[in-house]
Backbone as numpy.savetxt, mean C-alpha at the origin, in Angstrom:
# Nx Ny Nz CAx CAy CAz Cx Cy Cz
12.26 -3.88 2.25 11.90 -2.55 2.72 11.64 -2.62 4.22
12.12 -1.63 4.91 11.91 -1.58 6.36 10.42 -1.59 6.69
10.10 -1.92 7.90 8.71 -1.98 8.33 8.18 -0.58 8.58
7.54 -0.02 7.59 6.92 1.29 7.75 5.44 1.14 7.47
4.66 2.03 8.03 3.22 1.94 7.86 2.83 2.29 6.43
1.62 1.91 6.07 1.11 2.25 4.75 1.10 3.76 4.56
0.64 4.47 5.59 0.53 5.93 5.49 1.89 6.59 5.26
2.90 6.13 5.99 4.24 6.70 5.83 4.81 6.38 4.45
4.62 5.14 4.01 5.11 4.75 2.69 4.42 5.55 1.60
3.12 5.76 1.76 2.36 6.52 0.76 2.82 7.98 0.72
3.08 8.56 1.89 3.57 9.94 1.94 4.93 10.05 1.24
5.81 9.10 1.51 7.13 9.12 0.88 7.01 8.92 -0.63
6.08 8.07 -1.05 5.84 7.86 -2.47 5.35 9.14 -3.14
4.40 9.81 -2.49 3.91 11.09 -3.03 5.03 12.12 -3.14
5.91 12.17 -2.14 7.03 13.12 -2.17 7.98 12.81 -3.32
8.26 11.53 -3.55 9.13 11.15 -4.67 8.50 11.52 -6.00
7.21 11.28 -6.13 6.51 11.62 -7.37 6.56 13.12 -7.61
6.31 13.90 -6.56 6.34 15.36 -6.70 7.73 15.84 -7.12
8.76 15.26 -6.53 10.13 15.66 -6.88 10.44 15.33 -8.33
9.98 14.17 -8.78 10.21 13.78 -10.18 9.43 14.66 -11.14
8.19 14.98 -10.78 7.36 15.81 -11.65 7.89 17.23 -11.75
8.57 17.68 -10.73 9.13 19.03 -10.74 10.15 19.19 -11.86
10.87 18.12 -12.15 11.81 18.13 -13.27 13.11 18.86 -13.03
13.43 19.18 -11.79 14.65 19.94 -11.50 15.76 19.09 -10.90
15.54 17.80 -10.78 16.55 16.93 -10.17 17.58 16.50 -11.21
18.82 16.33 -10.78 19.82 15.73 -11.67 19.43 14.28 -11.97
19.96 13.75 -13.05 19.59 12.41 -13.50 19.79 11.36 -12.41
20.94 11.37 -11.75 21.24 10.36 -10.73 20.21 10.41 -9.60
19.88 11.60 -9.15 18.89 11.75 -8.08 17.50 11.35 -8.55
17.19 11.62 -9.81 15.90 11.20 -10.37 15.79 9.68 -10.36
16.88 9.00 -10.73 16.88 7.54 -10.72 16.69 6.99 -9.31
17.32 7.63 -8.33 17.16 7.20 -6.94 15.71 7.36 -6.49
15.09 8.49 -6.82 13.69 8.71 -6.47 12.79 7.69 -7.15
13.08 7.40 -8.41 12.29 6.41 -9.15 12.40 5.03 -8.50
13.62 4.61 -8.19 13.82 3.29 -7.58 13.15 3.21 -6.21
13.30 4.25 -5.40 12.65 4.26 -4.09 11.13 4.24 -4.26
10.64 5.00 -5.22 9.20 5.03 -5.48 8.66 3.66 -5.85
9.39 2.92 -6.67 8.94 1.58 -7.05 8.93 0.64 -5.84
9.92 0.75 -4.97 9.95 -0.07 -3.75 8.78 0.30 -2.84
8.51 1.58 -2.71 7.40 2.03 -1.87 6.07 1.57 -2.45
5.94 1.62 -3.76 4.71 1.16 -4.41 4.47 -0.32 -4.15
5.52 -1.13 -4.28 5.39 -2.57 -3.98 5.00 -2.79 -2.52
5.62 -2.04 -1.62 5.32 -2.17 -0.19 3.85 -1.82 0.07
3.38 -0.72 -0.51 1.98 -0.32 -0.33 1.04 -1.38 -0.88
1.35 -1.92 -2.05 0.51 -2.97 -2.64 0.46 -4.21 -1.76
1.60 -4.60 -1.19 1.63 -5.76 -0.29 0.75 -5.52 0.94
0.86 -4.32 1.52 0.05 -4.01 2.69 -1.44 -3.99 2.35
-1.79 -3.48 1.19 -3.20 -3.48 0.77 -3.71 -4.90 0.55
-2.89 -5.76 -0.04 -3.30 -7.15 -0.24 -3.52 -7.85 1.09
-2.64 -7.60 2.06 -2.81 -8.18 3.39 -4.09 -7.68 4.04
-4.38 -6.40 3.88 -5.60 -5.84 4.46 -6.84 -6.46 3.82
-6.82 -6.65 2.51 -7.96 -7.27 1.83 -8.20 -8.69 2.34
-7.13 -9.42 2.59 -7.27 -10.78 3.08 -7.87 -10.83 4.48
-7.64 -9.79 5.25 -8.12 -9.81 6.63 -9.53 -9.26 6.79
-10.07 -8.64 5.73 -11.42 -8.10 5.81 -12.41 -9.24 5.55
-13.26 -9.48 6.51 -14.24 -10.54 6.38 -15.60 -10.05 6.86
-16.64 -10.66 6.33 -17.99 -10.33 6.73 -18.49 -11.43 7.67
-18.98 -11.01 8.82 -19.54 -11.97 9.77 -21.03 -12.10 9.50
-21.50 -13.34 9.49 -22.94 -13.56 9.31 -23.40 -14.61 10.32
-24.67 -14.53 10.66 -25.27 -15.45 11.62 -26.38 -16.21 10.90
-26.33 -17.55 10.98 -27.38 -18.33 10.32 -28.59 -18.49 11.24
-29.58 -19.24 10.80 -30.86 -19.38 11.51 -30.71 -19.98 12.90
-29.69 -20.81 13.12 -29.53 -21.42 14.45 -28.50 -20.70 15.30
-28.02 -19.55 14.82 -27.13 -18.72 15.62 -25.64 -18.96 15.42
-25.28 -19.76 14.43 -23.88 -20.01 14.16 -23.28 -18.82 13.40
-22.16 -18.34 13.93 -21.48 -17.20 13.30 -20.41 -17.73 12.35
-20.41 -17.22 11.14 -19.40 -17.60 10.16 -18.76 -16.34 9.58
-17.52 -16.47 9.20 -16.79 -15.36 8.58 -16.52 -15.72 7.13
-16.85 -14.80 6.24 -16.61 -15.01 4.82 -15.90 -13.79 4.26
-14.99 -14.01 3.32 -14.28 -12.87 2.72 -15.26 -11.90 2.08
-14.94 -10.63 2.18 -15.74 -9.59 1.55 -15.18 -9.36 0.16
-16.04 -9.31 -0.82 -15.61 -9.04 -2.19 -15.48 -7.54 -2.36
-14.21 -7.06 -2.41 -13.98 -5.62 -2.53 -13.90 -5.25 -3.95
């Protein structure tokens, strides 16, 4: 999938879902929307996983040492 932001991918995913829920698309176009939606969903999940890995909590111990620890989301 091309490099698109999470927000853009999510908007496109929502648009595909809305088009499918409308129920007025021909079968071939419905399949295209479904396939694109699945790709967008995977892309969004990958971006969310990367974001979770980069979120860390900084803490300072008694002698002033700063450490970074993963945040449990």
